[in-house]
Coordinates of C-alpha atoms in Angstrom, one line a residue:
M129 CA -20.3 -46.5 1.9
T130 CA -21.5 -49.8 0.5
R131 CA -25.2 -50.4 0.7
T132 CA -26.4 -53.7 2.0
R133 CA -28.5 -56.0 -0.1
I134 CA -31.6 -55.2 1.9
E135 CA -31.0 -51.5 1.4
R136 CA -30.7 -52.0 -2.4
V137 CA -33.9 -54.1 -2.4
R138 CA -35.7 -51.5 -0.3
A139 CA -34.6 -48.8 -2.8
A140 CA -35.7 -50.8 -5.8
V141 CA -39.1 -51.6 -4.2
G142 CA -39.5 -47.9 -3.6
I143 CA -38.8 -47.1 -7.3
A144 CA -41.2 -49.8 -8.4
S145 CA -43.8 -48.5 -6.1
L146 CA -43.5 -45.0 -7.5
A147 CA -43.7 -46.4 -11.1
L148 CA -46.8 -48.3 -10.2
Q149 CA -48.3 -45.2 -8.6
Q150 CA -47.7 -43.3 -11.8
I151 CA -49.6 -46.1 -13.8
E152 CA -52.4 -46.0 -11.2
D153 CA -52.6 -42.2 -11.6
D154 CA -52.8 -42.6 -15.4
L155 CA -55.5 -45.3 -15.1
S156 CA -57.6 -43.0 -13.0
A157 CA -57.4 -40.0 -15.3
D158 CA -60.9 -38.8 -16.5
D159 CA -59.9 -38.8 -20.1
V160 CA -58.8 -42.5 -20.4
D161 CA -61.1 -44.2 -22.9
Q162 CA -61.5 -47.9 -23.5
E163 CA -58.9 -48.1 -26.2
E164 CA -56.2 -46.4 -24.1
L165 CA -57.1 -48.5 -21.1
A166 CA -56.7 -51.6 -23.2
A167 CA -53.3 -50.3 -24.4
I168 CA -52.2 -49.6 -20.8
L169 CA -53.2 -53.2 -19.8
R170 CA -51.3 -54.6 -22.7
E171 CA -48.2 -52.7 -21.7
L172 CA -48.2 -54.8 -18.4
I173 CA -48.2 -58.1 -20.3
E174 CA -46.7 -57.7 -23.7
D175 CA -43.2 -58.5 -24.8
T176 CA -41.5 -55.2 -24.0
D177 CA -38.5 -54.6 -21.8
P178 CA -38.0 -56.9 -19.9
P179 CA -39.1 -59.7 -22.3
G180 CA -42.6 -60.9 -21.4
G181 CA -43.7 -57.6 -19.8
F182 CA -44.0 -56.5 -16.2
M183 CA -46.2 -59.5 -15.1
A184 CA -43.7 -62.0 -16.5
A185 CA -40.8 -60.2 -14.8
L186 CA -42.6 -60.3 -11.5
A187 CA -43.3 -64.0 -11.8
Q188 CA -39.7 -64.6 -12.8
M189 CA -38.5 -62.8 -9.7
L190 CA -40.7 -64.9 -7.5
T191 CA -39.4 -68.1 -9.2
V192 CA -35.9 -67.1 -8.5
A193 CA -36.9 -66.5 -4.8
A194 CA -38.5 -69.9 -4.8
R195 CA -35.3 -71.6 -6.1
R196 CA -33.3 -69.9 -3.4
A197 CA -35.8 -70.8 -0.8
E198 CA -35.4 -74.5 -1.8
Q199 CA -31.8 -74.2 -1.0
V200 CA -32.1 -72.5 2.4
E201 CA -35.4 -73.5 3.9
P202 CA -35.3 -75.7 7.0
D203 CA -35.8 -79.4 6.3
R204 CA -36.2 -78.6 2.6
D205 CA -39.9 -79.4 3.0
G206 CA -41.2 -76.8 0.6
D207 CA -42.9 -74.6 3.2
A208 CA -41.3 -71.5 1.8
S209 CA -40.6 -72.5 -1.8
C210 CA -44.0 -74.0 -2.7
P211 CA -46.0 -70.8 -2.0
L212 CA -43.5 -68.8 -4.0
Y213 CA -43.7 -71.1 -7.0
E214 CA -47.5 -71.0 -6.7
A215 CA -47.5 -67.2 -6.5
A216 CA -45.4 -67.0 -9.7
A217 CA -47.8 -69.4 -11.4
L218 CA -50.8 -67.4 -10.3
I219 CA -49.3 -64.2 -11.7
T220 CA -48.5 -65.9 -15.0
D221 CA -51.5 -68.2 -15.5
N222 CA -54.2 -66.2 -13.8
A223 CA -53.4 -62.5 -13.5
G224 CA -51.6 -62.3 -16.8
Q225 CA -54.4 -64.1 -18.6
R226 CA -57.1 -62.0 -17.0
L227 CA -55.3 -58.8 -18.2
I228 CA -55.3 -60.2 -21.7
W229 CA -59.0 -60.9 -21.5
A230 CA -59.8 -57.5 -20.1
A231 CA -57.8 -55.7 -22.8
R232 CA -59.5 -57.8 -25.5
A233 CA -62.9 -57.0 -24.1
L234 CA -62.1 -53.3 -24.1
H235 CA -60.4 -53.1 -27.5
P236 CA -60.4 -56.4 -29.5
Q237 CA -59.0 -54.9 -32.7
G238 CA -55.9 -54.0 -30.7
D239 CA -54.8 -57.7 -30.6
S240 CA -51.8 -58.5 -32.7

């Protein structure tokens, strides 16, 4: 049986949600100190796999969605694509930068 695109996306989102829950559980452990917390935050933003880290991969996915929305949205007026582009920019420019600042505040010598 061939799975539909929505079923594949739903399954992938479920896997991502489980992975994020694992990270949340690790973050809430009583023995996480400031150095380890900084290291965990860096894992979300550093050049790992995929290149650019998790936050960059999420922003890229939203950018791809925005490009597709430009092609299919009614009247091509940007009502769908503009918010998607803005969400990608907010992740990259705001959320990503704030993770970097927080990691540096917790453990500045960990900067490369």
